Coordinates of C-alpha atoms and ligand atoms in Angstrom, one line a residue:
M1 CA -21.6 14.6 10.3
T2 CA -21.3 11.8 12.1
A3 CA -20.7 12.3 16.1
V4 CA -20.2 9.4 18.0
A5 CA -22.4 9.6 21.4
D6 CA -20.4 9.0 24.4
T7 CA -17.0 11.5 22.5
P8 CA -18.1 14.9 22.7
V9 CA -16.6 16.2 19.2
R10 CA -13.9 19.1 19.8
D11 CA -11.5 21.0 17.5
A12 CA -8.0 18.7 16.1
P13 CA -5.2 20.3 19.0
V14 CA -2.7 22.1 16.9
L15 CA 0.9 20.4 16.8
D16 CA 3.9 23.3 15.4
I17 CA 6.2 20.7 14.1
D18 CA 7.2 20.5 10.6
P19 CA 7.2 17.1 9.4
Y20 CA 9.1 18.1 6.5
A21 CA 12.4 20.0 8.1
I22 CA 15.3 18.0 7.3
E23 CA 16.4 17.3 10.5
V24 CA 12.8 15.5 11.4
L25 CA 13.2 13.4 7.5
R26 CA 16.8 11.8 8.3
D27 CA 15.6 11.4 12.1
P28 CA 11.6 11.3 12.2
Y29 CA 11.0 9.4 15.8
A30 CA 10.8 12.3 18.3
F31 CA 8.3 13.7 16.0
H32 CA 6.4 10.5 15.2
H33 CA 6.0 10.4 19.1
A34 CA 4.9 13.5 19.5
L35 CA 2.6 13.4 16.8
R36 CA 1.0 10.4 18.6
E37 CA 0.6 12.1 22.1
A38 CA -1.0 15.4 20.5
G39 CA -3.8 13.2 20.2
P40 CA -5.8 11.0 17.7
V41 CA -6.0 13.6 15.0
V42 CA -4.2 16.6 14.9
L43 CA -3.6 19.9 12.7
I44 CA -0.2 20.4 11.4
K45 CA 0.5 24.1 12.0
P46 CA 3.3 24.6 9.7
H47 CA 0.6 23.2 6.9
G48 CA -2.7 23.2 7.8
V49 CA -3.4 20.0 7.5
Y50 CA -5.2 17.4 9.4
A51 CA -2.3 14.2 10.4
V52 CA -2.8 10.7 12.1
G53 CA 0.0 8.3 13.5
R54 CA -2.0 6.3 15.8
H55 CA -2.0 2.7 13.8
A56 CA -6.2 2.9 14.8
E57 CA -6.6 6.3 12.9
A58 CA -4.4 5.7 10.1
K59 CA -6.2 2.7 9.3
E60 CA -9.6 3.6 10.0
V61 CA -8.8 6.5 7.6
L62 CA -6.8 4.3 4.5
A63 CA -10.1 1.8 5.2
D64 CA -12.6 4.5 4.5
H65 CA -12.3 5.4 1.0
T66 CA -16.1 7.0 1.2
R67 CA -14.6 9.4 3.8
F68 CA -11.1 9.9 3.1
I69 CA -10.7 9.7 -0.4
T70 CA -7.4 10.3 -3.0
S71 CA -8.8 11.8 -6.3
G72 CA -7.2 15.6 -4.5
G73 CA -4.3 13.3 -4.2
I74 CA -1.7 11.1 -2.3
G75 CA 0.8 14.1 -1.9
I76 CA 0.2 17.8 0.2
Q77 CA -1.5 19.5 -1.8
D78 CA -4.5 19.4 -3.5
I79 CA -3.8 18.4 -7.3
R80 CA -7.9 19.4 -7.9
K81 CA -6.9 23.0 -7.3
P82 CA -5.0 25.3 -9.9
G83 CA -1.5 25.6 -9.5
D84 CA -0.9 22.3 -7.7
F85 CA -2.2 20.4 -10.4
R86 CA 0.3 16.9 -11.7
I87 CA -1.5 14.3 -13.7
P88 CA -2.5 11.8 -11.0
S89 CA -2.1 8.4 -10.9
R90 CA -5.0 6.5 -12.7
L91 CA -5.4 4.1 -10.1
L92 CA -4.5 5.8 -7.0
E93 CA -5.6 9.2 -7.4
V94 CA -9.1 8.0 -8.1
D95 CA -12.1 6.9 -6.5
P96 CA -14.9 4.5 -7.0
P97 CA -16.7 3.7 -9.0
E98 CA -13.4 4.3 -11.1
H99 CA -10.9 2.9 -9.1
T100 CA -12.8 -0.1 -8.8
Q101 CA -13.3 -0.9 -12.7
V102 CA -9.0 -0.2 -13.3
R103 CA -7.7 -2.1 -10.5
A104 CA -10.2 -5.1 -11.2
A105 CA -8.7 -5.0 -14.8
V106 CA -4.9 -4.3 -13.0
T107 CA -5.6 -7.2 -10.8
R108 CA -6.6 -9.6 -14.0
V109 CA -3.2 -8.9 -15.4
L110 CA -0.9 -9.8 -12.0
S111 CA -2.6 -13.0 -12.1
P112 CA -0.6 -15.9 -10.1
L113 CA 0.5 -17.2 -12.8
V114 CA 2.2 -13.9 -13.9
I115 CA 3.6 -13.5 -10.8
R116 CA 5.3 -17.0 -10.4
R117 CA 6.9 -16.3 -13.7
F118 CA 8.7 -13.2 -12.6
K119 CA 9.7 -15.0 -9.2
E120 CA 11.0 -17.1 -10.9
S121 CA 13.3 -14.7 -13.0
F122 CA 14.0 -13.0 -9.7
V123 CA 15.7 -16.0 -8.2
D124 CA 18.4 -16.2 -11.1
K125 CA 19.2 -13.1 -11.1
A126 CA 19.5 -12.9 -6.9
A127 CA 21.8 -15.8 -7.5
K128 CA 24.7 -13.6 -9.6
L129 CA 24.4 -10.9 -7.4
V130 CA 24.9 -12.8 -4.1
D131 CA 27.9 -14.4 -6.1
E132 CA 29.4 -11.4 -6.6
L133 CA 28.9 -9.8 -3.0
I134 CA 30.7 -12.5 -1.4
E135 CA 33.5 -12.0 -4.3
R136 CA 33.9 -8.6 -2.8
R137 CA 33.0 -9.4 1.0
E138 CA 32.4 -5.0 1.6
F139 CA 30.1 -3.3 -0.3
D140 CA 27.4 -0.9 0.2
G141 CA 24.2 -2.5 0.8
V142 CA 22.1 0.2 -1.4
E143 CA 24.4 0.6 -4.7
H144 CA 25.6 -2.9 -4.9
C145 CA 23.0 -5.2 -3.7
V146 CA 19.0 -4.0 -2.8
E147 CA 18.9 -1.0 -5.8
A148 CA 21.4 -2.9 -8.5
F149 CA 19.1 -5.8 -7.5
V150 CA 15.9 -4.4 -8.1
L151 CA 17.3 -1.9 -11.0
Q152 CA 17.8 -5.3 -12.2
A153 CA 15.1 -7.5 -11.5
F154 CA 11.8 -4.9 -11.4
P155 CA 12.4 -3.0 -14.6
A156 CA 12.3 -6.9 -17.1
A157 CA 9.6 -7.8 -15.2
V158 CA 7.6 -4.7 -16.0
G159 CA 8.9 -4.4 -19.1
V160 CA 10.4 -1.2 -19.0
R161 CA 14.1 0.1 -19.1
L162 CA 15.3 1.9 -16.4
P163 CA 18.6 3.6 -16.0
R164 CA 19.7 3.8 -12.6
K165 CA 20.6 7.5 -12.8
E166 CA 17.5 8.8 -14.3
T167 CA 15.4 6.2 -13.0
L168 CA 16.9 7.3 -9.4
I169 CA 16.6 11.1 -10.4
I170 CA 13.1 10.6 -11.1
G171 CA 11.8 9.0 -8.4
E172 CA 13.6 11.4 -5.7
M173 CA 11.5 14.0 -7.8
R174 CA 7.9 11.9 -7.6
F175 CA 9.0 11.1 -3.5
N176 CA 9.7 15.1 -2.6
Q177 CA 6.9 16.4 -5.5
S178 CA 4.2 15.0 -2.9
G179 CA 5.3 17.2 0.0
P180 CA 5.5 20.8 0.4
K181 CA 6.8 23.6 -2.0
N182 CA 10.5 22.9 0.5
A183 CA 13.7 23.5 -1.0
L184 CA 13.9 19.0 -1.6
Y185 CA 10.8 19.4 -3.8
H186 CA 12.6 22.7 -5.7
A187 CA 16.0 21.1 -6.2
A188 CA 14.2 17.3 -7.2
M189 CA 12.0 19.0 -9.5
E190 CA 14.8 21.6 -11.5
K191 CA 16.9 18.2 -11.1
A192 CA 14.6 15.8 -12.6
Q193 CA 13.2 18.4 -16.1
P194 CA 16.0 17.5 -18.3
Y195 CA 14.7 14.1 -17.8
L196 CA 10.8 14.6 -17.9
E197 CA 10.6 13.6 -21.4
W198 CA 12.8 10.6 -21.3
F199 CA 10.4 9.1 -18.8
E200 CA 7.4 9.8 -20.7
K201 CA 8.5 7.8 -23.7
T202 CA 9.8 5.1 -21.7
V203 CA 5.9 4.0 -20.7
Q204 CA 4.9 4.6 -24.2
R205 CA 3.3 1.2 -25.6
D206 CA 5.8 1.3 -28.4
A207 CA 8.8 1.7 -25.8
V208 CA 7.8 -1.4 -23.2
L209 CA 9.0 -4.9 -23.8
P210 CA 7.6 -7.6 -25.1
G211 CA 6.1 -10.9 -22.6
S212 CA 5.9 -8.4 -19.5
I213 CA 2.9 -6.7 -17.2
A214 CA 3.4 -3.5 -19.7
E215 CA 2.5 -5.7 -22.7
L216 CA -0.2 -7.0 -20.9
L217 CA -1.6 -3.7 -19.7
F218 CA -1.6 -1.9 -22.9
Q219 CA -3.5 -5.5 -24.4
A220 CA -5.9 -5.3 -22.0
E221 CA -6.6 -1.3 -22.6
D222 CA -6.7 -3.2 -26.7
K223 CA -9.9 -5.3 -25.3
G224 CA -11.8 -2.1 -23.6
E225 CA -11.1 -3.2 -19.9
L226 CA -8.9 -0.4 -19.3
A227 CA -9.7 2.8 -20.9
A228 CA -7.4 4.7 -23.7
G229 CA -4.2 6.5 -22.3
V230 CA -4.5 4.6 -19.0
A231 CA -2.6 1.2 -19.9
S232 CA 0.6 4.2 -20.3
N233 CA -0.3 5.7 -17.0
I234 CA -0.2 2.2 -14.9
V235 CA 3.2 1.5 -16.1
R236 CA 4.1 5.0 -15.1
S237 CA 2.6 4.1 -11.6
F238 CA 4.6 1.1 -11.2
V239 CA 7.7 2.2 -12.2
G240 CA 6.4 5.0 -9.4
G241 CA 5.4 3.1 -6.5
G242 CA 7.6 -0.1 -7.0
T243 CA 11.3 0.5 -7.6
D244 CA 12.4 3.4 -4.5
S245 CA 9.9 1.2 -2.5
T246 CA 11.1 -1.8 -2.9
I247 CA 14.8 -0.4 -2.9
S248 CA 14.8 1.6 0.7
G249 CA 11.9 -1.6 2.1
M250 CA 14.8 -4.3 1.5
G251 CA 17.8 -1.7 3.1
F252 CA 15.8 -1.3 6.1
A253 CA 15.8 -5.4 6.4
L254 CA 19.1 -5.9 5.3
H255 CA 20.3 -2.8 8.0
Q256 CA 18.8 -4.2 10.8
L257 CA 19.0 -7.9 10.3
A258 CA 23.3 -6.7 10.0
R259 CA 22.6 -4.7 13.3
H260 CA 21.3 -7.9 14.9
P261 CA 23.6 -11.0 14.3
E262 CA 21.1 -13.4 16.9
Q263 CA 18.3 -12.2 14.1
W264 CA 20.8 -13.3 11.2
A265 CA 21.4 -16.7 12.4
K266 CA 17.9 -17.1 13.0
V267 CA 17.1 -17.0 8.7
H268 CA 21.0 -18.4 7.9
A269 CA 19.3 -21.3 9.9
D270 CA 16.0 -21.0 8.2
P271 CA 15.8 -18.9 5.0
A272 CA 12.7 -19.3 5.0
K273 CA 12.4 -16.6 7.9
V274 CA 13.2 -13.6 5.3
K275 CA 9.8 -13.5 4.9
A276 CA 9.1 -12.0 8.5
A277 CA 12.8 -10.1 8.2
F278 CA 10.7 -8.9 5.3
E279 CA 7.9 -7.7 6.7
E280 CA 9.6 -6.4 10.3
G281 CA 11.9 -4.9 8.4
I282 CA 9.0 -2.4 6.4
R283 CA 7.5 -2.1 10.0
H284 CA 10.3 -0.7 11.9
E285 CA 10.9 1.8 8.9
S286 CA 8.7 2.3 6.4
P287 CA 9.3 3.2 3.2
F288 CA 6.2 5.7 2.5
Q289 CA 6.5 7.2 5.6
V290 CA 3.0 9.2 4.6
T291 CA 0.0 8.9 2.1
Y292 CA -2.9 12.0 2.3
R293 CA -6.3 11.8 1.9
T294 CA -9.2 14.6 1.3
T295 CA -12.3 14.5 3.5
A296 CA -15.4 14.0 1.1
A297 CA -17.3 16.1 3.4
A298 CA -17.2 17.2 7.0
T299 CA -17.1 14.4 9.0
E300 CA -15.2 13.4 12.7
L301 CA -13.0 11.0 13.9
S302 CA -12.2 9.5 17.1
G303 CA -14.3 12.3 18.8
V304 CA -12.3 15.8 16.2
R305 CA -14.8 17.7 14.0
L306 CA -12.7 17.7 10.8
D307 CA -14.2 20.3 7.9
A308 CA -14.6 19.6 4.2
D309 CA -12.0 19.6 1.3
M310 CA -9.2 19.3 4.0
K311 CA -6.0 17.0 3.4
I312 CA -5.3 14.9 6.4
G313 CA -1.7 12.6 6.5
V314 CA -1.8 9.3 7.5
F315 CA 1.9 8.4 9.0
M316 CA 2.3 5.2 8.3
G317 CA 5.8 5.1 9.9
A318 CA 4.1 6.8 13.3
A319 CA 1.0 4.1 13.2
N320 CA 4.0 0.8 12.2
R321 CA 5.3 2.2 16.1
D322 CA 2.7 2.9 17.9
P323 CA 2.9 1.3 21.3
R324 CA -0.9 1.4 21.6
H325 CA -0.6 -1.1 18.9
W326 CA 2.7 -2.7 19.2
E327 CA 4.7 -4.3 22.1
R328 CA 8.3 -3.1 22.1
P329 CA 7.8 -1.6 19.1
D330 CA 11.0 0.4 18.3
A331 CA 13.3 -3.7 18.8
F332 CA 13.4 -5.0 15.5
D333 CA 12.0 -8.8 16.1
I334 CA 11.5 -10.9 13.0
D335 CA 9.4 -13.2 15.4
R336 CA 7.0 -10.8 16.0
P337 CA 3.3 -11.8 15.9
Q338 CA 0.9 -11.5 12.9
L339 CA 3.2 -9.0 11.2
A340 CA 1.7 -9.5 7.5
G341 CA -1.7 -7.7 7.3
N342 CA -1.6 -6.1 10.6
H343 CA 1.6 -3.4 9.8
L344 CA 0.0 -0.3 7.5
A345 CA 3.4 -0.4 5.3
M346 CA 1.7 -1.4 2.0
G347 CA -1.4 0.8 3.0
T348 CA -4.7 -1.1 3.6
G349 CA -8.2 -0.4 1.9
A350 CA -9.4 -0.1 -1.5
H351 CA -6.0 1.2 -2.8
A352 CA -3.7 -1.1 -0.5
C353 CA -0.4 -2.0 -2.7
I354 CA -1.4 -3.9 -5.8
G355 CA 2.3 -4.9 -6.3
Q356 CA 2.5 -6.0 -3.2
M357 CA 3.4 -10.2 -4.1
I358 CA 6.3 -8.2 -6.6
A359 CA 7.5 -6.7 -3.5
R360 CA 7.3 -9.5 -1.1
G361 CA 8.7 -12.0 -4.2
E362 CA 12.1 -9.7 -5.0
S363 CA 13.2 -9.8 -1.0
E364 CA 12.5 -13.1 -0.8
A365 CA 14.9 -14.5 -4.0
L366 CA 17.3 -11.6 -2.7
L367 CA 17.2 -11.9 0.9
S368 CA 17.1 -16.5 0.8
E369 CA 20.1 -16.4 -1.1
L370 CA 22.2 -14.3 0.7
A371 CA 21.0 -15.9 4.3
R372 CA 21.6 -19.1 2.6
R373 CA 25.3 -18.4 2.0
V374 CA 26.3 -15.8 4.0
K375 CA 27.1 -17.6 7.7
S376 CA 27.5 -13.4 9.1
I377 CA 26.6 -9.9 8.1
E378 CA 27.7 -6.5 9.8
L379 CA 28.1 -3.0 9.2
A380 CA 31.5 -2.1 8.0
G381 CA 31.1 1.7 8.3
V382 CA 27.6 4.4 9.9
P383 CA 24.7 3.7 7.7
T384 CA 23.5 7.0 6.5
Y385 CA 20.0 8.4 5.2
R386 CA 18.6 10.5 2.1
P387 CA 16.0 13.2 3.1
I388 CA 12.9 13.2 0.8
N389 CA 10.0 14.3 1.4
Q390 CA 7.3 11.2 1.1
M391 CA 9.8 8.6 1.5
R392 CA 12.3 7.2 4.2
M393 CA 15.3 5.7 2.8
L394 CA 18.9 4.6 3.1
N395 CA 21.5 6.6 1.0
K396 CA 24.5 4.2 2.2
L397 CA 24.7 1.2 3.6
P398 CA 28.4 -0.2 3.9
L399 CA 28.1 -4.0 5.0
R400 CA 30.4 -6.7 5.5
V401 CA 29.9 -10.6 5.0
Q402 CA 31.0 -13.1 5.7
P403 CA 30.3 -16.8 3.1
K404 CA 29.2 -19.7 4.5
Ligands
HEM501 C1 8.3 -2.7 -0.1 C2 7.3 -2.0 -2.1 C3 6.3 -1.2 -1.8 C4 5.9 -0.3 -0.6 C5 6.0 0.0 1.0 C6 5.1 0.2 -1.4 C7 3.4 1.4 -0.5 C8 2.4 0.8 -1.1 C9 1.2 1.6 -0.2 C10 1.3 2.9 0.8 C11 0.3 1.8 -1.1 C12 -1.2 2.6 -0.6 C13 -0.7 4.2 -0.2 C14 -1.9 5.2 -0.7 O1 -2.8 4.5 0.2 O2 -1.9 6.3 -0.3 C15 0.4 1.7 -2.2 C16 -0.1 1.3 -3.2 C17 0.2 0.5 -5.0 N1 1.6 0.2 -4.9 FE1 3.1 -0.1 -3.3 N2 4.4 -0.3 -2.3 C18 5.5 -1.4 -2.8 C19 5.6 -1.7 -3.7 C20 5.1 -1.7 -5.3 C21 5.0 -2.7 -6.5 C22 6.4 -3.3 -6.8 C23 4.6 -1.5 -7.2 C24 4.3 -2.6 -8.8 C25 3.8 -3.5 -9.2 C26 3.4 -1.0 -6.3 C27 2.8 -0.5 -7.1 C28 1.6 -0.1 -6.2 C29 0.3 1.1 -7.0 C30 0.3 1.5 -8.2 C31 -0.4 1.2 -6.0 C32 -1.4 1.7 -6.1 C33 -2.7 0.7 -6.0 C34 -4.3 1.6 -5.7 O3 -4.5 2.3 -5.9 O4 -5.3 0.6 -6.0 N3 3.8 -1.1 -5.1 N4 1.8 0.7 -2.3

């Protein structure tokens, strides 16, 4: 155990709030405040897990893959335990040295050349979709805009066929499955049952599209750069990690731009600013609210004693609004200095999002096309959220646009 000289080691304060209660999932900000104020590390009583909500500790846990490992799974369950087992992601839920090798092989596949090729295809798709949206004038910013775009652009790049209904049901299962076994978990697992076989087939070699990222991953397996069976697991991680997250993040950026006409005016005048709008969107309302690590051994964090083999939830949503780190944390401000690389919405450290260039490419393509061609955008109704254990996501975002 490492102890800090001038900080006596103490037990974690206890917080008796369920982060997975429906009302907290719908509006997590009071919980985030309570979590940050209770201490640098707290014990969440209803689930018997540690949690961090301040930026400094969240960053420390994510950056230290030796003390805080992912092979216990990035959800609240320890997937190494009987009864809680599920197939781990061979990238996100493995520790170095295995992680280092797999990550290097996948990074080679996602070369700048490959990313550039797909970014160009995103631009074409964005132009066509924005034609339709302008024609409509009023539309749902989720279903008709960000979701429609991501479901066209992303599966084509990865090389998988993802029909809307099946994809959304599998996504909902994945992000409820990483939470506790509550009503949301059971409902999502049951709803997904009929589609599990379809999904498994979708990520296999004979189903993926030629010239795609998935095909490159299978070729890496052929060359021995990835162990047998890993390519389809990574394709599954890409679909899981890259679909709902991007829909969610782009939805948040669009929502806030619609609420703040003066910020829309800035992106309309200079569409390059959509990059900052996307980063601020995912800082302000983080798609992945929480990810978990497991303590490799008994340790200490900011003067708090942590037992071995315990789950610790890193609440990125709370850290991304920690007033210790951010000025006016609740404000959406696309001119905020030093955004990318500072917020934790894409993680940090060894497991930092490997698809972030793709997510940024998609958001830049769609948001800059909208910014160029739409003079003003406003809410045409009240936005709603979908309660999901691990993820924050808009359900409906009624929008009205005025073309240039
Ligand atoms: C706005 C969109 C996205 C957000 C907010 C996001 C967020 C994250 C976060 C927070 C992590 C780290 C999780 C942890 O440390 O426990 C992560 C890792 C990962 N993401 Fe993303 N992601 C996005 C888009 C994508 C896309 C488009 C892909 C697919 C190409 C992707 C694939 C992955 C994978 C495979 C990992 C694991 C990396 C590793 O363990 O080395 N993500 N993402």
